[in-house]
PDB file of C-alpha atoms in Angstrom:
ATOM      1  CA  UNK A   1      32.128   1.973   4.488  1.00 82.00           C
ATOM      2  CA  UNK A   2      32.086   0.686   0.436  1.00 87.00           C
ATOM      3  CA  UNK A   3      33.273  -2.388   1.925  1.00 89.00           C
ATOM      4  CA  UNK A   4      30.471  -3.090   4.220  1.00 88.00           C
ATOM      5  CA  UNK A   5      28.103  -1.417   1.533  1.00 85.00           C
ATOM      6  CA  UNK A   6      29.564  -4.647  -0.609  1.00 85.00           C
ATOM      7  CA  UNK A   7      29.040  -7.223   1.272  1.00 86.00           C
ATOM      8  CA  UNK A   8      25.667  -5.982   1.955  1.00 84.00           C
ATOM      9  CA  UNK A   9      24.485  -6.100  -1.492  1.00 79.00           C
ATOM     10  CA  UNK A  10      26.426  -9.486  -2.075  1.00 80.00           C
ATOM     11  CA  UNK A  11      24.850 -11.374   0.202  1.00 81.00           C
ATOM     12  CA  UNK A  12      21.514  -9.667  -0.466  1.00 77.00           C
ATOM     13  CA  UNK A  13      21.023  -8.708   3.467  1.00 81.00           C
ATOM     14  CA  UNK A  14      17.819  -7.143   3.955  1.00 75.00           C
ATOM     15  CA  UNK A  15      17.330  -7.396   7.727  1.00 79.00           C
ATOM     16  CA  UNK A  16      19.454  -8.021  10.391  1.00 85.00           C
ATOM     17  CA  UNK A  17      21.069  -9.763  12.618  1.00 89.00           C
ATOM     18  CA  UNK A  18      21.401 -11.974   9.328  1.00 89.00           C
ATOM     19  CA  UNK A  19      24.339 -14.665   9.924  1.00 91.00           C
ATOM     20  CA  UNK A  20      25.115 -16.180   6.436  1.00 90.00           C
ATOM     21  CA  UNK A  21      27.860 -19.054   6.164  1.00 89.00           C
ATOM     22  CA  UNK A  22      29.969 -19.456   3.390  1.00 88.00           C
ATOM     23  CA  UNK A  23      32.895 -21.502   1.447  1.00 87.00           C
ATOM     24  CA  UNK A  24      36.021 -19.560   2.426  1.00 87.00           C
ATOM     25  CA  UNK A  25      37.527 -21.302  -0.645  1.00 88.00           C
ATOM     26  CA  UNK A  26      34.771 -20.701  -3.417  1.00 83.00           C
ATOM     27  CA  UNK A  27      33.444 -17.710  -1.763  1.00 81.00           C
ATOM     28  CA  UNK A  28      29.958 -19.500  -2.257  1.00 82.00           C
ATOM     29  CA  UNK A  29      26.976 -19.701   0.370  1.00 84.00           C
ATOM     30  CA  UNK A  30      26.461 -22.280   2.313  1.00 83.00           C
ATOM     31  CA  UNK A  31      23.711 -21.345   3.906  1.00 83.00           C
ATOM     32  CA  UNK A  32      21.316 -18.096   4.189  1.00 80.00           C
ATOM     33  CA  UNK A  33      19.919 -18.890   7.089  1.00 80.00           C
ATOM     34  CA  UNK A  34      22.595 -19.347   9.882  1.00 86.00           C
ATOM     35  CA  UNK A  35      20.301 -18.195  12.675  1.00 85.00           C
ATOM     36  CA  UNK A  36      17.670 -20.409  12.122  1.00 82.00           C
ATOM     37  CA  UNK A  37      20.667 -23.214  11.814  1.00 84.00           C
ATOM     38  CA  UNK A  38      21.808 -22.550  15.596  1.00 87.00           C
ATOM     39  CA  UNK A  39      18.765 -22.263  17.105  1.00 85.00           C
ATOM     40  CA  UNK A  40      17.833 -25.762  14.965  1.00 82.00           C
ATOM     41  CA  UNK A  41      21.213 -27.436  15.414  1.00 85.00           C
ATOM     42  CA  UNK A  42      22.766 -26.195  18.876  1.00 88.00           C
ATOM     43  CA  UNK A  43      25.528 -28.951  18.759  1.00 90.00           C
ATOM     44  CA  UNK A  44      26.109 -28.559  15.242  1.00 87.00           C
ATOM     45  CA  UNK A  45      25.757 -31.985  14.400  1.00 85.00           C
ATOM     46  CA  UNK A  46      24.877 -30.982  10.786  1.00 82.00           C
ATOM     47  CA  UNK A  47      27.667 -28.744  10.115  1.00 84.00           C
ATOM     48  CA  UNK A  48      28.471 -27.474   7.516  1.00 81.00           C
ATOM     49  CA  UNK A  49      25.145 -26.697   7.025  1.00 82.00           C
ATOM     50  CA  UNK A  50      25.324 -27.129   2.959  1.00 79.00           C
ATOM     51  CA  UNK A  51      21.929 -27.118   1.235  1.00 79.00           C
ATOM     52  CA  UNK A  52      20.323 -30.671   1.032  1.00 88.00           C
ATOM     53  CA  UNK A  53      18.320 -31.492  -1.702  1.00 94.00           C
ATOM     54  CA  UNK A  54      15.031 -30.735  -1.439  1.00 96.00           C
ATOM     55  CA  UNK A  55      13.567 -34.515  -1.478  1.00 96.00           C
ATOM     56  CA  UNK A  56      15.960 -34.947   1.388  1.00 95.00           C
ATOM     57  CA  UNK A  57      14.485 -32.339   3.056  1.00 95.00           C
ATOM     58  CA  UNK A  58      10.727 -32.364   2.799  1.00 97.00           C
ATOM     59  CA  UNK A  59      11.097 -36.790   3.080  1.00 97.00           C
ATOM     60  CA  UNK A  60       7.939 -37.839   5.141  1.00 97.00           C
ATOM     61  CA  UNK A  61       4.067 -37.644   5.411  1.00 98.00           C
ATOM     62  CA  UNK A  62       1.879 -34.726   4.059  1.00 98.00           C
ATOM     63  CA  UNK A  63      -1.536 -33.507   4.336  1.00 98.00           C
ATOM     64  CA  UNK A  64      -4.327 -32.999   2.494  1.00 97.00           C
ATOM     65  CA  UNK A  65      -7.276 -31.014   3.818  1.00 94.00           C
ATOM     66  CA  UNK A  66      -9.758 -33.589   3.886  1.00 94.00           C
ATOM     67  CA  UNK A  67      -7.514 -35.359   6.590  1.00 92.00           C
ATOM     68  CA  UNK A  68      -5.878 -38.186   3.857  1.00 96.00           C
ATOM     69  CA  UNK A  69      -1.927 -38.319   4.102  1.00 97.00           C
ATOM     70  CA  UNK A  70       0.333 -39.319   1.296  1.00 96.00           C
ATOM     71  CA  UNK A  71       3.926 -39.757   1.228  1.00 97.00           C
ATOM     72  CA  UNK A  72       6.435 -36.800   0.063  1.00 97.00           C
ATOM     73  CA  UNK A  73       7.888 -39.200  -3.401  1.00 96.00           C
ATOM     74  CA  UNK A  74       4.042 -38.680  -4.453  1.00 96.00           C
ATOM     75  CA  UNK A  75       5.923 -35.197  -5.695  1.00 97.00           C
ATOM     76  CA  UNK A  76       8.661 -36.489  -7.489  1.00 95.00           C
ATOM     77  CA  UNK A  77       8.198 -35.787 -11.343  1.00 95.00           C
ATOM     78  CA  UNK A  78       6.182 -32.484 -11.112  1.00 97.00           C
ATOM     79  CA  UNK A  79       7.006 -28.632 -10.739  1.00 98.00           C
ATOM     80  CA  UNK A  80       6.084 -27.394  -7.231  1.00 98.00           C
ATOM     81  CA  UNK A  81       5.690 -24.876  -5.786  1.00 98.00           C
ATOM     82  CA  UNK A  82       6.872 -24.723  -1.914  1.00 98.00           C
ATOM     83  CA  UNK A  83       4.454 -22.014  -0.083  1.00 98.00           C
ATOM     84  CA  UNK A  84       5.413 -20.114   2.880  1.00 98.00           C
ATOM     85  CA  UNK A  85       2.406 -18.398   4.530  1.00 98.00           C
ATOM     86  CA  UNK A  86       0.180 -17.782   7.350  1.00 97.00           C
ATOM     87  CA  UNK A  87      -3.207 -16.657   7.996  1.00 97.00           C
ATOM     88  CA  UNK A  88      -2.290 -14.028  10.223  1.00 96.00           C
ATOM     89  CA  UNK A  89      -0.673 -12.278   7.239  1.00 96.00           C
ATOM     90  CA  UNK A  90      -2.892 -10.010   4.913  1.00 96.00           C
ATOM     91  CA  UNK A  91      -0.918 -10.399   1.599  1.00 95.00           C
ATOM     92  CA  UNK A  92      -0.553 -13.659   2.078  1.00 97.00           C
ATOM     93  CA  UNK A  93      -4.909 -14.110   2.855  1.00 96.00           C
ATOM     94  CA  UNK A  94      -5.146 -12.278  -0.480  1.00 95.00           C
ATOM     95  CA  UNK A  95      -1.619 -14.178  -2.242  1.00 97.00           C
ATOM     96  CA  UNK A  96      -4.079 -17.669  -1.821  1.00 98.00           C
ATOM     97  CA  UNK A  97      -7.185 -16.609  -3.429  1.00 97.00           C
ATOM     98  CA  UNK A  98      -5.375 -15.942  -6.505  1.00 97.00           C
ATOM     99  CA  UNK A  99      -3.214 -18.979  -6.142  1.00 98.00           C
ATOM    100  CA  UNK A 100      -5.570 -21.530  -5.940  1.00 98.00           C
ATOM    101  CA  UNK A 101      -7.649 -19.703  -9.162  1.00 98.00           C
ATOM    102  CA  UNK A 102      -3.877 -20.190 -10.828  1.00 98.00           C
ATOM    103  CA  UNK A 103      -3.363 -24.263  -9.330  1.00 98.00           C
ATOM    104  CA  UNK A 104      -6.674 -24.906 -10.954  1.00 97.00           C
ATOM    105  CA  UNK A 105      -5.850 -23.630 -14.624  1.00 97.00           C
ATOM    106  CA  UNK A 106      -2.195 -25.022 -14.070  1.00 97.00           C
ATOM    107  CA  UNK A 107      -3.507 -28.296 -13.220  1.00 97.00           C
ATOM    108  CA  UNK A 108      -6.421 -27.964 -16.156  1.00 97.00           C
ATOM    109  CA  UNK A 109      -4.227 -27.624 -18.826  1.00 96.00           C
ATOM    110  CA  UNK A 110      -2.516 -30.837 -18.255  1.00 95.00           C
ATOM    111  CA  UNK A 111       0.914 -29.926 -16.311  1.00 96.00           C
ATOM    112  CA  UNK A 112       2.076 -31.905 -13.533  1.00 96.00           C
ATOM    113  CA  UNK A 113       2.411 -29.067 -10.385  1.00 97.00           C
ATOM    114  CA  UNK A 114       1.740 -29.339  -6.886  1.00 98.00           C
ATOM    115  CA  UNK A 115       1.852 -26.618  -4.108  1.00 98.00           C
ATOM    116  CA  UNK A 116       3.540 -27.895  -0.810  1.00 98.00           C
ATOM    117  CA  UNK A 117       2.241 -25.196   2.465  1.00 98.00           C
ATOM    118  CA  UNK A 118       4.930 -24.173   5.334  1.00 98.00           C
ATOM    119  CA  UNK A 119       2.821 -22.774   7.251  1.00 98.00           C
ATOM    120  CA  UNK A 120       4.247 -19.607   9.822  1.00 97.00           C
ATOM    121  CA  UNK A 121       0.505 -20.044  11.482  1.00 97.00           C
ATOM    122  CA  UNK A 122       0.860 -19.293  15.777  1.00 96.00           C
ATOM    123  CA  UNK A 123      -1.638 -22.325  16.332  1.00 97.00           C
ATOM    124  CA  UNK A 124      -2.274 -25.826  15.146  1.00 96.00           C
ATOM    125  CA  UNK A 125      -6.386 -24.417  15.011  1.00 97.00           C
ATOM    126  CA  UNK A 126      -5.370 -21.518  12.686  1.00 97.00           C
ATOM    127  CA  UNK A 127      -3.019 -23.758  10.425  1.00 97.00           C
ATOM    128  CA  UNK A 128      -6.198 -25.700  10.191  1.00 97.00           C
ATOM    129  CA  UNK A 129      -8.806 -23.305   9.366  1.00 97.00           C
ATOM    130  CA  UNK A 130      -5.848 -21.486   6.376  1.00 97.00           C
ATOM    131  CA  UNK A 131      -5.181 -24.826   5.179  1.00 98.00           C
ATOM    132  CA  UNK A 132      -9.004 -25.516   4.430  1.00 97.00           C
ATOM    133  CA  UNK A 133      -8.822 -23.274   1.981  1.00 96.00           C
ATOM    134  CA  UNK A 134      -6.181 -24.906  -0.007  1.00 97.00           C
ATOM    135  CA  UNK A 135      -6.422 -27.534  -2.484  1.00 97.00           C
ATOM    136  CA  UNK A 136      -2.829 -28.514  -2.126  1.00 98.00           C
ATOM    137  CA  UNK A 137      -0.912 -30.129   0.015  1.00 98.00           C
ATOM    138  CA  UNK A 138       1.099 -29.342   3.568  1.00 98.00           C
ATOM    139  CA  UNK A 139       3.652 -30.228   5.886  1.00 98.00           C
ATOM    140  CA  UNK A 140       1.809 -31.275   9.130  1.00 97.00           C
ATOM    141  CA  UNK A 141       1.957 -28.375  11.711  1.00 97.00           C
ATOM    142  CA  UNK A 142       3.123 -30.444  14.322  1.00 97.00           C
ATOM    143  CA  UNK A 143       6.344 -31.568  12.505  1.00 96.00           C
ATOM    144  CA  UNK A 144       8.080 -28.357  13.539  1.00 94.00           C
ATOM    145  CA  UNK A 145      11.811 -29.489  13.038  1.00 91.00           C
ATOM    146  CA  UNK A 146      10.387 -30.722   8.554  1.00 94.00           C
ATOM    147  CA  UNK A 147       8.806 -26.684   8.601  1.00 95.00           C
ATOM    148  CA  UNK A 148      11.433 -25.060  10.011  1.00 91.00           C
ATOM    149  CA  UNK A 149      14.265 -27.291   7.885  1.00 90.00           C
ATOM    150  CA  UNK A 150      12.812 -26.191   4.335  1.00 94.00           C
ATOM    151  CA  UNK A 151      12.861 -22.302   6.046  1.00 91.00           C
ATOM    152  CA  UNK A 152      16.590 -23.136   6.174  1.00 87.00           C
ATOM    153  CA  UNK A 153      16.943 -24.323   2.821  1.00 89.00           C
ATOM    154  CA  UNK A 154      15.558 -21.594   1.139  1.00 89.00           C
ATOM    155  CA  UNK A 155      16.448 -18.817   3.249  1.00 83.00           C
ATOM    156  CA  UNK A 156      13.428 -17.832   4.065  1.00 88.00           C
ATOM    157  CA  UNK A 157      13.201 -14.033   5.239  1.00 82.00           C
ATOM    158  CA  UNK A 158       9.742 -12.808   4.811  1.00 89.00           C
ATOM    159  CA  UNK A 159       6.035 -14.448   3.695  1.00 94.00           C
ATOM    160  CA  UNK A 160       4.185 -14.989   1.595  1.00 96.00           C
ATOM    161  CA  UNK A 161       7.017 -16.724  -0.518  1.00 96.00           C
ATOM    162  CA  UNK A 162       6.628 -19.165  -3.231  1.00 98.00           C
ATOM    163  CA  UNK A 163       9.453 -20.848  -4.652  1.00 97.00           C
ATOM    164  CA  UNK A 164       8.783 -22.929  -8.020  1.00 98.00           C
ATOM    165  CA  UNK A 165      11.223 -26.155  -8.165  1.00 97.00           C
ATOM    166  CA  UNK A 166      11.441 -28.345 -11.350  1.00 96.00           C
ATOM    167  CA  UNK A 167      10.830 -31.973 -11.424  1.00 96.00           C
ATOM    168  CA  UNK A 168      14.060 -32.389 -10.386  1.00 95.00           C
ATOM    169  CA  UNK A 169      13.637 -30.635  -7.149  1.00 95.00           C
ATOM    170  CA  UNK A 170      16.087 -27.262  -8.517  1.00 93.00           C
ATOM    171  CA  UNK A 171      15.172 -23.742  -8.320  1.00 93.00           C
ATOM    172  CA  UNK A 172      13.528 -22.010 -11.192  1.00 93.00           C
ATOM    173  CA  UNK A 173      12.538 -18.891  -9.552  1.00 92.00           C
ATOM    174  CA  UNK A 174      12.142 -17.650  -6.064  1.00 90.00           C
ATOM    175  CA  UNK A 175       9.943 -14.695  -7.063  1.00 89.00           C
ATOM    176  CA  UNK A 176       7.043 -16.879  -7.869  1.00 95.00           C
ATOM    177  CA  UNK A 177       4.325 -14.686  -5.864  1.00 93.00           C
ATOM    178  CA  UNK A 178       5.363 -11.531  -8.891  1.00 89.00           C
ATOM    179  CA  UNK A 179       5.049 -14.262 -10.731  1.00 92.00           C
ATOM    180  CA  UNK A 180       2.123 -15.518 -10.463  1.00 95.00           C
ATOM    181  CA  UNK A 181       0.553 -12.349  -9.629  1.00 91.00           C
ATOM    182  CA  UNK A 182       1.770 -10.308 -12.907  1.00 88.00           C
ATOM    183  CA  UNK A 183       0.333 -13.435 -15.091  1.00 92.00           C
ATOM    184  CA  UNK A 184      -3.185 -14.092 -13.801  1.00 94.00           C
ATOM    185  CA  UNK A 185      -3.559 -16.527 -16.841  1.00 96.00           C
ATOM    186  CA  UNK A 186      -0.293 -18.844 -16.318  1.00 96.00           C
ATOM    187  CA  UNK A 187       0.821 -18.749 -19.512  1.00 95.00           C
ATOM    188  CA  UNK A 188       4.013 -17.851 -18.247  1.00 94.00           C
ATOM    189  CA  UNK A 189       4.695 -21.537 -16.367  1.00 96.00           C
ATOM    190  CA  UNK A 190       6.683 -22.517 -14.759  1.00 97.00           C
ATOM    191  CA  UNK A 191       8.338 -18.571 -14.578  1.00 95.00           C
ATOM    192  CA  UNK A 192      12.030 -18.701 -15.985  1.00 92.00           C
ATOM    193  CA  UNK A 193      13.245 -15.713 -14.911  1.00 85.00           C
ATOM    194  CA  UNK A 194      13.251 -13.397 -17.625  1.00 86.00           C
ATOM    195  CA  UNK A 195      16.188 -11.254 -18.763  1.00 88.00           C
ATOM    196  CA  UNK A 196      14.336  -8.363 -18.913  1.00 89.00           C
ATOM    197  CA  UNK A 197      11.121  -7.265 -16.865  1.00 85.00           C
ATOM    198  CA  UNK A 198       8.921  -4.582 -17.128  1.00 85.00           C
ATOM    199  CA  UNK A 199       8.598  -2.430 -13.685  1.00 87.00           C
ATOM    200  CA  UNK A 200       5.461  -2.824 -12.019  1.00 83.00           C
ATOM    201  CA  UNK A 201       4.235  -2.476  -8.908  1.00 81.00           C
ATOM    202  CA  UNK A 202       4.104  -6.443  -7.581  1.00 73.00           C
ATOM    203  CA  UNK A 203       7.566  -6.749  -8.819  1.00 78.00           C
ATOM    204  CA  UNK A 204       9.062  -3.482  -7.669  1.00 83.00           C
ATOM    205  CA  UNK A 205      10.517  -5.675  -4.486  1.00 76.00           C
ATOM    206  CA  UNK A 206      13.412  -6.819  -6.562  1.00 77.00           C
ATOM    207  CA  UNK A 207      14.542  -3.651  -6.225  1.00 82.00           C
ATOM    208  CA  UNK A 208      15.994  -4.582  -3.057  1.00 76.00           C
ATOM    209  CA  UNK A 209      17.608  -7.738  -3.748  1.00 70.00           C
ATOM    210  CA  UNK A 210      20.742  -6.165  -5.478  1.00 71.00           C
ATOM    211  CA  UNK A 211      22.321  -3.779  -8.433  1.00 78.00           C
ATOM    212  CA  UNK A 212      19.225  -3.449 -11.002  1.00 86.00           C
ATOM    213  CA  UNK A 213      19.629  -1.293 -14.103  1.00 89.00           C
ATOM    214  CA  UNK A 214      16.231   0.455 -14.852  1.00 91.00           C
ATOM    215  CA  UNK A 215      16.289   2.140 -18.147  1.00 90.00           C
ATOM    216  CA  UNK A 216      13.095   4.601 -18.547  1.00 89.00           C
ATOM    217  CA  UNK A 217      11.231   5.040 -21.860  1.00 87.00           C
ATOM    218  CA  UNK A 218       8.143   7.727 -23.565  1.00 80.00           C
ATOM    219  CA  UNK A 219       5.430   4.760 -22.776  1.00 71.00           C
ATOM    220  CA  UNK A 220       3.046   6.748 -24.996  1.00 70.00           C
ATOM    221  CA  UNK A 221       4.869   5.097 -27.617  1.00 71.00           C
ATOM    222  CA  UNK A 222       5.239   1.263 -27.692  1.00 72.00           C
ATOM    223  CA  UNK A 223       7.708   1.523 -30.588  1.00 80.00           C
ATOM    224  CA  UNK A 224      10.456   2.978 -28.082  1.00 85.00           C
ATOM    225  CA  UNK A 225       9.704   0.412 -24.967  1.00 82.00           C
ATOM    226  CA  UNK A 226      10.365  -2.235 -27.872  1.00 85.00           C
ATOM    227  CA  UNK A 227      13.576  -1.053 -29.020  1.00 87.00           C
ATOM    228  CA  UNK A 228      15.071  -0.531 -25.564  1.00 87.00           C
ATOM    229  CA  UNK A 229      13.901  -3.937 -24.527  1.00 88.00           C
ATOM    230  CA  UNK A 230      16.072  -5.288 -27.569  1.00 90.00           C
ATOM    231  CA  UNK A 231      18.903  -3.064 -26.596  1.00 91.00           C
ATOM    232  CA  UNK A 232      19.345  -4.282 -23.082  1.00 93.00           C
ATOM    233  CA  UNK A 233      18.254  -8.113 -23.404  1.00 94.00           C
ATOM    234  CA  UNK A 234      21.729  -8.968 -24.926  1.00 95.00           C
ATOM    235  CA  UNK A 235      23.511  -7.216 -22.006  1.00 93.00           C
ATOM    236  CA  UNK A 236      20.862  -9.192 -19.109  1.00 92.00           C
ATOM    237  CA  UNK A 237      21.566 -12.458 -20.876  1.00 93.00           C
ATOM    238  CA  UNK A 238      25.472 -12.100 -20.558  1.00 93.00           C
ATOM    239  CA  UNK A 239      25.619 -10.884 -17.242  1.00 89.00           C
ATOM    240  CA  UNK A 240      22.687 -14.165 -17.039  1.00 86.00           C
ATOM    241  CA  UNK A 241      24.906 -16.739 -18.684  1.00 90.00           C
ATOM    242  CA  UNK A 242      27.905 -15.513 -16.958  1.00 91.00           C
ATOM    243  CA  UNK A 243      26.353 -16.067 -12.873  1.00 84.00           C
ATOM    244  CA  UNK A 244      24.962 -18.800 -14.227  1.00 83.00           C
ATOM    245  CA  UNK A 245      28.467 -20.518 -15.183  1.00 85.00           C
ATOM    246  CA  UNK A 246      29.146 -19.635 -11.606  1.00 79.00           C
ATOM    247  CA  UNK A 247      26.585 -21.497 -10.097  1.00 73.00           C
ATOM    248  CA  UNK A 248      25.510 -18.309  -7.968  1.00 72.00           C
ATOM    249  CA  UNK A 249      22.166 -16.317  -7.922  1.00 68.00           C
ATOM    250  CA  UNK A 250      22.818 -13.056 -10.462  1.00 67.00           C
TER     251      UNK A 250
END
């Protein structure tokens, strides 16, 4: 029915069974990931599930690949980047290689970002060997309940996902794989969502993630993709501004 179709799109549900809790009085989520939250928290003895902030959550040891272990604070004040991935997962073999080329120049030119691993590896011996490859830092494999607790906070319904946080620990874009993909040279960093985006194939997935208004131009002539750009960026940055005085995801 429409109303099902709704509620669908609203809560962005792209697989299921998806169990999604929300504020019956604001109407706002709570939490994305409700299955992960039972199988996590049987008793409920964290309910009502309400997002923690991410120092809160990721608090405690982390890795480097050379063995060393530093404490999670040794993040506070940069941009990071939390990475979801496994080695058993193509995209996400071929998502690193260009990562770690984009860490480097981010780190090069002066800007203080770190990359924090979940790894969704099957074995402690495959988390190793990915890991080896990184030049960033990880939440131990073995602390299952820390891996499976920023899943939660985030959502988390498919890798590889990135999701870029400000110093402050707040969300500045969960699409930061397009991201980084569709701007090989950084210069885009940290990725504030913009307005307007042009269509191409590595962002194509936010198709999916609700309503999208896709206005199609002559591309032979660059005049025309300008002028419809400028038509429709007033109209994004309202509908923008207006979720964003909402506190919701437009």
């Amino acid at each position: 029915s429409l109303l099902q179709l709704k509620l669908w799109n609203k809560y962005r549900v792209s697989n299921i069974p998806s169990l999604i809790f929300i504020d019956a009085s604001t109407g706002k989520v709570v939490c994305r990931n409700g299955l992960l939250v039972i199988r996590d928290d049987p008793e409920g003895l964290e309910f009502p599930w309400g997002p923690k902030p991410f120092s809160e959550v990721v608090a405690g040891p982390l890795l480097r690949n050379n063995g060393q272990t530093l404490d999670s604070s040794a993040l506070e004040g940069s941009h990071v980047g939390v990475y979801f991935s496994a080695h058993w997962c193509p995209p996400c073999r071929s998502l690193t290689r260009v990562l770690v080329e984009s860490y480097r120049k981010i780190k090069e030119a002066g800007q203080k970002f770190e990359i924090l691993f979940v790894s969704a590896d099957r074995s402690e011996e495959s988390f190793k060997q990915y890991f080896s490859e990184m030049p960033w830092v990880a939440v131990p494999y073995a602390d299952e309940a820390r891996r499976s607790r920023l899943n939660r906070l985030y959502g988390i319904q498919g890798i590889p996902t990135l999701i870029v946080l400000d110093p402050k620990g707040e969300v500045i874009t969960r699409q930061g794989r397009v991201e980084v993909l569709n701007d090989i040279e950084c210069r885009e960093f940290p990725w504030h969502p913009k307005p307007v985006l042009e269509l191409t194939d590595s962002n194509a997935v936010q198709l999916n993630e609700g309503p999208c208004l896709v206005l199609f131009v002559d591309s032979e002539d660059d005049g025309e993709s300008e002028a419809a750009k400028q038509l429709i960026q007033p109209i994004a940055e309202k509908i923008i501004a207006k979720y964003k005085a909402k506190e919701e995801e437009a």
